[in-house]
Short mmCIF file of C-alpha atoms in Angstrom, two decimals:
data_model
loop_
_atom_site.label_atom_id
_atom_site.label_comp_id
_atom_site.label_asym_id
_atom_site.label_seq_id
_atom_site.Cartn_x
_atom_site.Cartn_y
_atom_site.Cartn_z
CA MET U 1 35.57 -21.99 8.80
CA TRP U 2 37.86 -18.77 8.76
CA LEU U 3 34.97 -17.27 6.82
CA THR U 4 32.44 -17.70 9.76
CA GLY U 5 35.11 -16.55 12.41
CA LEU U 6 35.61 -13.33 9.96
CA PHE U 7 32.13 -12.54 9.83
CA SER U 8 31.59 -13.20 13.43
CA LEU U 9 34.71 -10.62 14.05
CA LEU U 10 33.02 -8.21 11.95
CA ILE U 11 29.75 -8.20 13.92
CA ILE U 12 31.61 -7.76 16.86
CA VAL U 13 33.56 -4.97 15.58
CA LEU U 14 30.58 -3.07 14.20
CA TYR U 15 28.52 -3.62 17.55
CA GLU U 16 31.54 -2.27 19.47
CA GLN U 17 31.62 0.88 16.80
CA PHE U 18 28.28 1.67 15.74
CA GLY U 19 25.91 -0.20 18.32
CA PHE U 20 23.43 -3.00 18.00
CA VAL U 21 21.86 -1.35 14.53
CA ALA U 22 24.83 -1.90 12.37
CA ALA U 23 25.53 -5.20 13.95
CA PHE U 24 21.79 -6.54 12.90
CA ALA U 25 22.18 -5.35 9.53
CA ILE U 26 25.29 -6.75 8.90
CA VAL U 27 23.54 -10.28 10.05
CA LEU U 28 20.48 -9.80 8.06
CA LEU U 29 22.50 -8.96 4.91
CA PRO U 30 22.95 -12.41 3.95
CA PHE U 31 19.25 -13.34 4.44
CA GLY U 32 18.37 -9.65 2.52
CA ALA U 33 20.98 -10.92 -0.49
CA VAL U 34 18.77 -14.25 -0.71
CA MET U 35 15.53 -12.59 -0.93
CA ALA U 36 16.40 -10.50 -3.51
CA VAL U 37 17.28 -13.14 -5.38
CA GLN U 38 14.41 -15.63 -4.67
CA ILE U 39 11.62 -12.86 -4.69
CA SER U 40 12.80 -10.47 -7.12
CA THR U 41 9.14 -9.41 -8.16
CA PHE U 42 7.98 -8.59 -4.87
CA PHE U 43 11.18 -6.10 -4.42
CA ILE U 44 10.18 -4.66 -8.07
CA ILE U 45 6.86 -3.94 -7.49
CA LEU U 46 7.37 -2.59 -3.91
CA PHE U 47 9.85 -0.35 -5.70
CA ILE U 48 7.53 0.78 -8.19
CA LEU U 49 4.88 1.73 -5.52
CA PHE U 50 7.23 3.71 -3.25
CA SER U 51 8.68 5.88 -5.91
CA TYR U 52 5.68 6.51 -7.60
CA PHE U 53 3.24 7.35 -4.88
CA ARG U 54 6.38 8.56 -2.08
CA LEU U 55 4.74 6.51 0.21
CA HIS U 56 7.74 6.74 2.66
CA GLU U 57 6.69 10.76 2.61
CA ALA U 58 3.21 9.90 2.86
CA PHE U 59 3.82 8.05 6.16
CA PRO U 60 6.97 9.86 7.39
CA ILE U 61 7.55 7.34 10.04
CA LEU U 62 9.27 5.11 7.27
CA MET U 63 11.83 7.86 6.02
CA PRO U 64 14.44 6.77 8.23
CA LEU U 65 14.33 3.10 6.99
CA LYS U 66 15.16 4.60 3.53
CA ILE U 67 13.07 1.89 1.84
CA PRO U 68 13.20 3.06 -1.78
CA LYS U 69 16.94 2.62 -1.58
CA LEU U 70 16.78 -0.57 -0.30
CA LEU U 71 14.50 -1.58 -2.58
CA ALA U 72 16.48 -0.24 -5.81
CA LEU U 73 19.29 -2.29 -4.45
CA ALA U 74 17.50 -5.63 -3.82
CA SER U 75 15.59 -5.06 -7.19
CA LEU U 76 19.36 -4.60 -8.87
CA ALA U 77 20.53 -7.60 -7.14
CA GLY U 78 18.18 -9.74 -8.37
CA ILE U 79 18.27 -8.88 -11.74
CA VAL U 80 22.20 -8.94 -12.26
CA TRP U 81 21.39 -12.58 -10.43
CA HIS U 82 18.93 -13.90 -12.70
CA LEU U 83 20.41 -11.74 -15.82
CA PHE U 84 24.00 -13.17 -15.58
CA ILE U 85 24.28 -16.07 -13.47
CA SER U 86 20.99 -18.22 -13.13
CA ARG U 87 19.72 -16.94 -16.48
CA LYS U 88 16.06 -16.67 -15.87
CA LEU U 89 15.84 -13.51 -17.14
CA LYS U 90 15.83 -12.86 -21.16
CA PRO U 91 15.90 -9.37 -21.86
CA HIS U 92 13.92 -8.30 -25.06
CA TRP U 93 14.52 -5.39 -26.83
CA HIS U 94 11.68 -2.85 -28.39
CA THR U 95 11.30 0.42 -30.45
CA GLY U 96 10.45 1.90 -27.26
CA HIS U 97 13.23 1.00 -25.41
CA LEU U 98 15.12 2.81 -28.34
CA VAL U 99 13.34 5.72 -28.27
CA PHE U 100 13.60 6.11 -24.27
CA CYS U 101 17.47 5.63 -24.94
CA LEU U 102 17.54 8.46 -27.40
CA LEU U 103 15.43 10.62 -25.18
CA PHE U 104 18.04 9.38 -22.01
CA PHE U 105 20.76 10.69 -24.06
CA TRP U 106 19.10 13.86 -25.14
CA LEU U 107 18.39 14.41 -21.52
CA THR U 108 22.20 14.08 -20.65
CA VAL U 109 23.32 16.22 -23.56
CA SER U 110 20.93 19.04 -22.23
CA VAL U 111 22.29 18.33 -18.58
CA PHE U 112 25.99 19.21 -20.01
CA ALA U 113 24.53 22.19 -22.14
CA ALA U 114 22.49 23.52 -19.12
CA LYS U 115 22.59 27.13 -18.04
CA ASP U 116 22.92 25.69 -14.40
CA ARG U 117 24.74 22.59 -14.98
CA PRO U 118 25.09 21.64 -11.06
CA LEU U 119 21.51 21.53 -10.77
CA ALA U 120 20.68 19.94 -13.72
CA MET U 121 23.54 17.12 -12.66
CA MET U 122 22.17 16.55 -9.42
CA TYR U 123 18.64 15.98 -10.71
CA TRP U 124 20.04 13.91 -13.50
CA SER U 125 22.01 11.94 -10.95
CA ASP U 126 19.26 11.59 -8.52
CA ILE U 127 15.98 10.80 -10.58
CA MET U 128 16.92 10.14 -14.15
CA VAL U 129 19.77 7.70 -13.74
CA LYS U 130 17.12 5.18 -11.52
CA VAL U 131 14.53 6.11 -14.16
CA PHE U 132 16.67 4.92 -16.65
CA LEU U 133 17.68 1.69 -14.99
CA MET U 134 14.09 0.87 -13.81
CA VAL U 135 12.55 1.22 -17.18
CA PHE U 136 14.44 -1.76 -18.34
CA VAL U 137 14.33 -3.88 -14.89
CA ILE U 138 10.45 -3.41 -14.91
CA SER U 139 9.81 -3.94 -18.70
CA TRP U 140 11.96 -6.93 -18.69
CA TRP U 141 10.89 -8.75 -14.96
CA LEU U 142 7.32 -8.28 -15.13
CA LYS U 143 6.18 -10.86 -17.54
CA THR U 144 3.39 -13.27 -15.98
CA VAL U 145 -0.38 -12.54 -15.49
CA SER U 146 0.34 -12.68 -11.84
CA ALA U 147 2.98 -10.03 -11.49
CA PHE U 148 0.75 -7.76 -13.35
CA ASN U 149 -2.29 -8.21 -11.18
CA TRP U 150 0.01 -7.74 -8.04
CA VAL U 151 1.22 -4.29 -9.74
CA ARG U 152 -2.66 -3.45 -10.18
CA PHE U 153 -3.64 -4.11 -6.92
CA GLY U 154 -0.73 -2.23 -5.20
CA ILE U 155 -1.00 0.79 -7.32
CA MET U 156 -4.80 0.72 -6.34
CA ILE U 157 -4.29 0.13 -2.65
CA SER U 158 -1.55 2.79 -2.63
CA GLY U 159 -3.57 5.16 -4.28
CA THR U 160 -6.23 4.70 -1.65
CA LEU U 161 -4.04 5.31 1.08
CA VAL U 162 -2.34 8.47 -0.19
CA ALA U 163 -5.85 9.82 -1.10
CA CYS U 164 -6.60 8.84 2.48
CA VAL U 165 -3.89 10.71 3.75
CA ALA U 166 -4.97 13.60 1.67
CA LEU U 167 -8.16 14.10 3.28
CA TYR U 168 -7.11 13.60 6.54
CA ASN U 169 -4.78 16.47 6.23
CA LYS U 170 -7.68 18.20 4.51
CA ALA U 171 -9.97 17.61 7.64
CA ASN U 172 -7.46 18.69 10.00
CA GLY U 173 -5.79 21.80 7.96
CA ILE U 174 -2.43 20.36 7.56
CA GLY U 175 -0.17 21.54 5.12
CA LEU U 176 -2.82 23.42 3.41
CA VAL U 177 -1.43 25.73 0.63
CA GLU U 178 -3.65 29.26 -0.40
CA GLY U 179 -5.88 28.06 2.79
CA THR U 180 -7.63 25.49 1.19
CA ARG U 181 -5.54 23.39 -1.13
CA VAL U 182 -4.24 20.18 0.35
CA THR U 183 -0.47 18.74 0.00
CA ILE U 184 1.13 15.87 1.85
CA SER U 185 4.53 16.10 3.65
CA ARG U 186 5.18 19.74 2.62
CA GLU U 187 7.58 20.35 5.39
CA PHE U 188 9.76 17.62 3.88
CA ARG U 189 9.40 18.95 0.50
CA SER U 190 8.00 16.11 -0.62
CA GLN U 191 6.92 15.38 -4.50
CA ILE U 192 3.51 15.13 -3.08
CA GLY U 193 3.94 18.13 -1.20
CA ASP U 194 2.54 20.41 -4.31
CA PRO U 195 -1.36 20.01 -4.72
CA ASN U 196 -0.84 19.79 -8.39
CA ASP U 197 1.79 17.43 -8.48
CA LEU U 198 -0.08 15.37 -5.66
CA SER U 199 -3.22 15.33 -8.24
CA LEU U 200 -1.46 14.01 -10.84
CA VAL U 201 -0.14 10.83 -8.99
CA LEU U 202 -3.27 9.92 -8.00
CA MET U 203 -4.76 9.97 -11.43
CA PHE U 204 -2.86 6.76 -12.50
CA PRO U 205 -5.24 4.91 -9.26
CA VAL U 206 -7.97 6.22 -10.92
CA SER U 207 -7.38 5.04 -13.88
CA PHE U 208 -6.72 1.20 -12.33
CA LEU U 209 -9.73 1.50 -10.05
CA ALA U 210 -12.09 2.60 -12.80
CA ALA U 211 -11.08 -0.48 -14.99
CA GLU U 212 -11.49 -2.75 -12.20
CA MET U 213 -15.14 -1.11 -11.52
CA PHE U 214 -15.95 -1.28 -15.39
CA SER U 215 -14.91 -4.68 -16.06
CA SER U 216 -17.98 -6.70 -16.38
CA ALA U 217 -15.63 -10.08 -15.80
CA ASN U 218 -15.36 -8.73 -12.23
CA SER U 219 -17.62 -9.89 -9.25
CA ASN U 220 -19.95 -7.46 -7.83
CA TRP U 221 -18.06 -7.58 -4.38
CA LYS U 222 -14.79 -6.62 -6.58
CA ARG U 223 -16.78 -3.65 -8.43
CA PHE U 224 -17.81 -2.41 -5.24
CA PHE U 225 -14.61 -2.50 -3.11
CA ALA U 226 -13.13 -0.45 -6.64
CA LEU U 227 -15.68 1.88 -6.17
CA LEU U 228 -15.26 2.58 -2.78
CA GLY U 229 -11.63 3.35 -3.52
CA LEU U 230 -12.27 5.24 -6.99
CA CYS U 231 -14.65 7.58 -4.75
CA THR U 232 -11.89 7.93 -2.14
CA VAL U 233 -9.10 9.21 -4.70
CA ILE U 234 -11.16 11.22 -6.48
CA ALA U 235 -12.16 13.14 -3.14
CA GLY U 236 -8.64 13.38 -2.74
CA ILE U 237 -8.09 14.77 -6.41
CA ILE U 238 -10.60 17.40 -5.43
CA ALA U 239 -9.20 18.12 -2.00
CA THR U 240 -6.18 19.37 -4.11
CA GLN U 241 -8.69 21.96 -6.11
CA SER U 242 -6.21 21.12 -9.19
CA ARG U 243 -8.15 22.02 -12.39
CA GLY U 244 -5.67 19.86 -14.56
CA GLY U 245 -6.37 16.68 -11.81
CA LEU U 246 -10.02 17.31 -12.34
CA LEU U 247 -10.18 17.19 -16.00
CA GLY U 248 -8.06 14.04 -15.82
CA ILE U 249 -10.74 12.55 -13.97
CA CYS U 250 -13.27 13.77 -16.72
CA ALA U 251 -10.75 12.06 -19.38
CA VAL U 252 -10.19 8.62 -17.35
CA LEU U 253 -14.17 8.18 -16.41
CA GLY U 254 -14.89 9.39 -20.08
CA TYR U 255 -12.85 6.83 -21.93
CA PHE U 256 -14.67 3.82 -20.07
CA ILE U 257 -17.97 5.49 -20.41
CA TYR U 258 -17.47 5.39 -23.66
CA GLN U 259 -16.86 2.23 -24.18
CA LYS U 260 -20.15 1.08 -22.88
CA VAL U 261 -22.07 3.64 -24.79
CA LYS U 262 -20.24 4.17 -27.88
CA ASN U 263 -21.97 7.84 -28.24
CA PRO U 264 -19.42 10.79 -28.76
CA VAL U 265 -22.13 13.17 -28.12
CA ILE U 266 -23.70 11.68 -24.89
CA VAL U 267 -20.19 11.09 -23.53
CA MET U 268 -19.36 14.72 -23.78
CA ALA U 269 -22.54 16.20 -22.39
CA ILE U 270 -21.86 13.51 -19.68
CA GLY U 271 -18.23 15.05 -19.18
CA GLY U 272 -19.15 18.71 -19.33
CA ALA U 273 -21.53 17.67 -16.50
CA ALA U 274 -19.42 15.89 -14.64
CA MET U 275 -16.93 19.13 -14.92
CA LEU U 276 -19.25 21.52 -13.68
CA VAL U 277 -20.14 18.98 -10.85
CA LEU U 278 -16.39 18.66 -9.74
CA LEU U 279 -15.31 22.17 -9.95
CA ALA U 280 -18.68 23.20 -7.78
CA VAL U 281 -17.55 20.31 -5.42
CA ALA U 282 -13.78 21.47 -5.28
CA GLY U 283 -14.41 24.94 -4.82
CA ILE U 284 -12.20 26.30 -7.13
CA SER U 285 -14.17 29.73 -6.69
CA ASP U 286 -12.81 29.66 -3.19
CA ARG U 287 -9.28 29.60 -4.36
CA GLN U 288 -7.03 32.52 -3.32
CA SER U 289 -5.43 32.14 -7.07
CA GLY U 290 -7.88 31.43 -9.70
CA GLY U 291 -10.90 31.76 -7.73
CA ALA U 292 -14.10 33.76 -8.49
CA ALA U 293 -12.60 36.61 -6.87
CA GLU U 294 -10.66 37.49 -10.07
CA GLU U 295 -12.20 38.87 -12.95
CA GLY U 296 -11.47 38.04 -16.53
CA VAL U 297 -8.43 35.93 -16.85
CA ASP U 298 -7.66 34.80 -13.41
CA ALA U 299 -4.23 34.99 -11.76
CA SER U 300 -3.52 31.22 -12.06
CA ALA U 301 -4.44 31.14 -15.72
CA MET U 302 -2.12 34.23 -16.71
CA GLY U 303 0.39 32.48 -14.55
CA ARG U 304 0.43 29.54 -16.83
CA ILE U 305 0.66 31.70 -20.11
CA TYR U 306 3.61 33.62 -18.88
CA ALA U 307 5.62 30.52 -17.80
CA TRP U 308 4.54 29.17 -21.29
CA GLN U 309 6.05 31.93 -23.07
CA ALA U 310 8.88 31.65 -21.03
CA ALA U 311 9.14 27.86 -22.16
CA ILE U 312 8.91 29.15 -25.91
CA ASN U 313 11.47 31.57 -25.41
CA MET U 314 13.69 29.45 -23.86
CA ALA U 315 13.36 27.04 -26.63
CA THR U 316 13.81 29.56 -29.43
CA SER U 317 16.79 31.01 -27.71
CA ASN U 318 18.68 27.14 -27.56
CA PRO U 319 16.14 25.33 -29.86
CA LEU U 320 18.77 22.04 -29.63
CA THR U 321 18.73 21.55 -26.08
CA GLY U 322 16.79 24.47 -24.11
CA VAL U 323 18.19 25.56 -20.80
CA GLY U 324 18.81 22.31 -19.40
CA VAL U 325 16.64 19.61 -17.07
CA ASN U 326 15.47 21.20 -13.99
CA ASN U 327 16.58 24.85 -14.83
CA PHE U 328 13.13 26.11 -15.97
CA ILE U 329 12.55 28.00 -12.29
CA SER U 330 15.83 29.13 -12.13
CA ASN U 331 16.00 30.87 -15.76
CA TYR U 332 12.49 31.86 -15.23
CA TYR U 333 13.29 35.58 -14.65
CA PHE U 334 15.72 35.94 -17.95
CA TYR U 335 13.16 34.50 -20.26
CA SER U 336 9.33 35.64 -18.79
CA PRO U 337 7.57 38.32 -20.56
CA HIS U 338 6.31 39.12 -17.05
CA TRP U 339 8.32 39.29 -13.55
CA ASP U 340 6.21 39.31 -10.37
CA GLY U 341 9.37 39.38 -8.15
CA LYS U 342 9.45 35.53 -8.11
CA ASN U 343 10.29 32.62 -10.26
CA HIS U 344 7.56 30.10 -11.27
CA ALA U 345 6.81 26.34 -12.61
CA VAL U 346 5.94 25.87 -15.90
CA HIS U 347 2.88 24.23 -14.94
CA SER U 348 3.19 22.21 -18.23
CA THR U 349 4.65 18.76 -19.03
CA TRP U 350 4.74 19.63 -22.91
CA PHE U 351 6.59 23.05 -22.37
CA GLN U 352 8.44 21.49 -19.71
CA VAL U 353 10.04 19.30 -22.11
CA LEU U 354 10.12 22.11 -25.00
CA GLY U 355 11.97 24.64 -22.39
CA GLU U 356 14.51 22.32 -20.57
CA THR U 357 15.26 20.09 -23.50
CA GLY U 358 14.54 22.00 -26.61
CA PHE U 359 12.44 21.00 -29.70
CA VAL U 360 14.59 17.90 -30.33
CA GLY U 361 13.66 16.67 -26.55
CA LEU U 362 10.03 17.67 -27.30
CA ALA U 363 10.02 15.51 -30.55
CA LEU U 364 11.72 12.30 -28.61
CA TYR U 365 9.19 12.88 -25.88
CA PHE U 366 5.98 12.64 -28.52
CA VAL U 367 7.55 9.87 -30.26
CA MET U 368 7.99 8.07 -26.82
CA ILE U 369 4.11 9.02 -26.33
CA ALA U 370 3.19 7.64 -29.48
CA ILE U 371 5.22 4.26 -28.89
CA ILE U 372 3.13 3.66 -25.64
CA ILE U 373 -0.03 4.32 -27.46
CA LYS U 374 0.77 1.97 -30.25
CA SER U 375 2.09 -0.60 -27.54
CA LEU U 376 -1.29 -0.41 -25.62
CA ARG U 377 -3.52 -0.68 -28.70
CA ARG U 378 -1.55 -3.75 -29.84
CA SER U 379 -2.19 -5.62 -26.11
CA TYR U 380 -5.57 -4.50 -26.53
CA LEU U 381 -6.56 -6.20 -29.59
CA ILE U 382 -4.79 -9.04 -29.00
CA SER U 383 -6.63 -9.42 -25.81
CA LEU U 384 -9.87 -9.34 -27.87
CA ARG U 385 -8.55 -11.93 -30.29
CA LEU U 386 -7.69 -14.31 -27.08
CA GLN U 387 -10.89 -13.25 -25.46
CA ASN U 388 -8.68 -12.73 -22.14
CA ASP U 389 -10.31 -10.17 -19.89
CA ASN U 390 -7.42 -9.81 -17.18
CA LEU U 391 -5.47 -8.89 -20.38
CA ALA U 392 -7.78 -6.57 -21.33
CA LEU U 393 -8.09 -5.38 -17.62
CA ASN U 394 -4.93 -4.26 -17.70
CA ALA U 395 -4.44 -2.77 -21.27
CA ASN U 396 -7.68 -0.55 -20.35
CA ALA U 397 -5.84 0.46 -16.92
CA LEU U 398 -3.09 1.77 -18.73
CA ARG U 399 -4.83 2.96 -21.83
CA ALA U 400 -6.94 5.04 -19.43
CA GLY U 401 -3.71 5.86 -16.78
CA LEU U 402 -1.86 7.36 -20.60
CA LEU U 403 -4.93 9.40 -21.17
CA GLY U 404 -5.38 11.02 -18.02
CA PHE U 405 -1.34 12.04 -17.95
CA VAL U 406 -1.87 13.89 -21.25
CA VAL U 407 -5.00 15.60 -20.41
CA ALA U 408 -3.83 16.55 -16.79
CA GLY U 409 -0.19 16.81 -17.66
CA THR U 410 -1.19 19.42 -20.02
CA PHE U 411 -1.46 21.74 -17.10
CA LEU U 412 0.87 19.92 -14.50
CA THR U 413 4.40 19.42 -14.38
CA GLN U 414 5.73 16.03 -14.62
CA ALA U 415 7.77 15.28 -17.49
CA PHE U 416 11.05 13.85 -16.21
CA THR U 417 9.88 12.26 -13.18
CA TRP U 418 8.42 8.70 -12.46
CA PRO U 419 4.58 8.50 -14.12
CA ILE U 420 5.31 8.11 -17.86
CA TYR U 421 8.31 5.84 -17.23
CA ILE U 422 6.14 3.40 -15.31
CA LEU U 423 3.60 3.89 -18.00
CA LEU U 424 6.17 3.08 -20.63
CA SER U 425 7.79 0.65 -18.89
CA LEU U 426 4.50 -1.45 -18.00
CA SER U 427 3.09 -1.13 -21.44
CA LEU U 428 6.02 -3.00 -22.98
CA ALA U 429 6.28 -5.64 -20.50
CA LEU U 430 2.50 -6.00 -21.20
CA GLU U 431 2.64 -6.15 -24.94
CA LYS U 432 5.79 -8.92 -24.55
CA MET U 433 3.49 -10.94 -22.25
CA ALA U 434 0.31 -10.73 -24.53
CA ASN U 435 2.29 -11.49 -27.88
CA GLU U 436 3.85 -14.66 -25.98
CA GLN U 437 0.06 -15.57 -24.95
CA LEU U 438 -0.60 -15.15 -28.55
CA ILE U 439 2.28 -17.69 -29.42
CA GLU U 440 1.06 -19.92 -27.10
CA GLN U 441 -2.82 -19.95 -28.30
#
């Protein structure tokens, strides 16, 4: 009884001091806590989608709601409940978890050894800590076919929505870089406010939509809608005029075409022709940087070469830890062989890891990629053994997504943001589910 009275008093005080919104929020808090426990999987899937696609930034009307933070809290509340109280969640350990922990440890070391420690620490606390927690949350909690189907569906829908926003911005001249390259919410300094980063974010739904379209187990209607979504997302990537993104598209589609054709010569011929068509449609020659007006090695390519040289210089000067996480741009001037008056991004995932975490960090990063490849290969082989079309579909989508990341990431900078770590966690969760289905068989 006294708890009810205390709770009522708290509502009255909040209403008097902070208004209706604060009082309403405290009323909803118990219901939110119950929902976080009962439908934890739902909150985790939403957290994946909002974190990866930056949906709240693509649709700015959602930004005041602080949805990613609320979803993270709800996900963690559900995990803590089911881990320590209901004990429905049974943690499992994989070599991938160990390698990821080692990489995170080395990232932390490089933070304390960074040239600009406050800058590195801010990135570590804002991004990397969340990534660390959610890798375990996702890989432990997504353990049913239904959960994976919802993840796949959410990725396809979210990617299509973000691509629609990109195409709308392109058509209306909103947030264009260099006059022609599309961005989203650039005014909010969003992660997808850079055309190269936007193209890499859209690469993941390309792999899932392509897997859906090429799956012979799906109905014609499913494949038709997947084709519509795929064309929309590819159009969004084309609008960014990112050459790395176009290469990623060719790699993903080439993966599925190879599964059907089984002739590498034909696949390479189709890929080469597709690349020429995509370059022409994207209007790369009209770009202010890297366009047809620049003779020889264009400015965009030379900028990458200078940035990669700077990354190598950072690593050779600091072979163990590099210059520190999120410190490449601020240290570009000191290590680049060419200075044009401004700092530049590294434009390569691999050189970013090398320059910011040294040779040790790069070795651990490569090992993590190898773990993902082996994990997905095991899941795919199990799906063939069990003749499980749904399992094969998820494995194929993730394998194509990894291939797209590796190819596009060679020219784009996404080493320490969500894409590769979501791939890691989904791959480990899928392998666990595949092994359990194999045991049950």
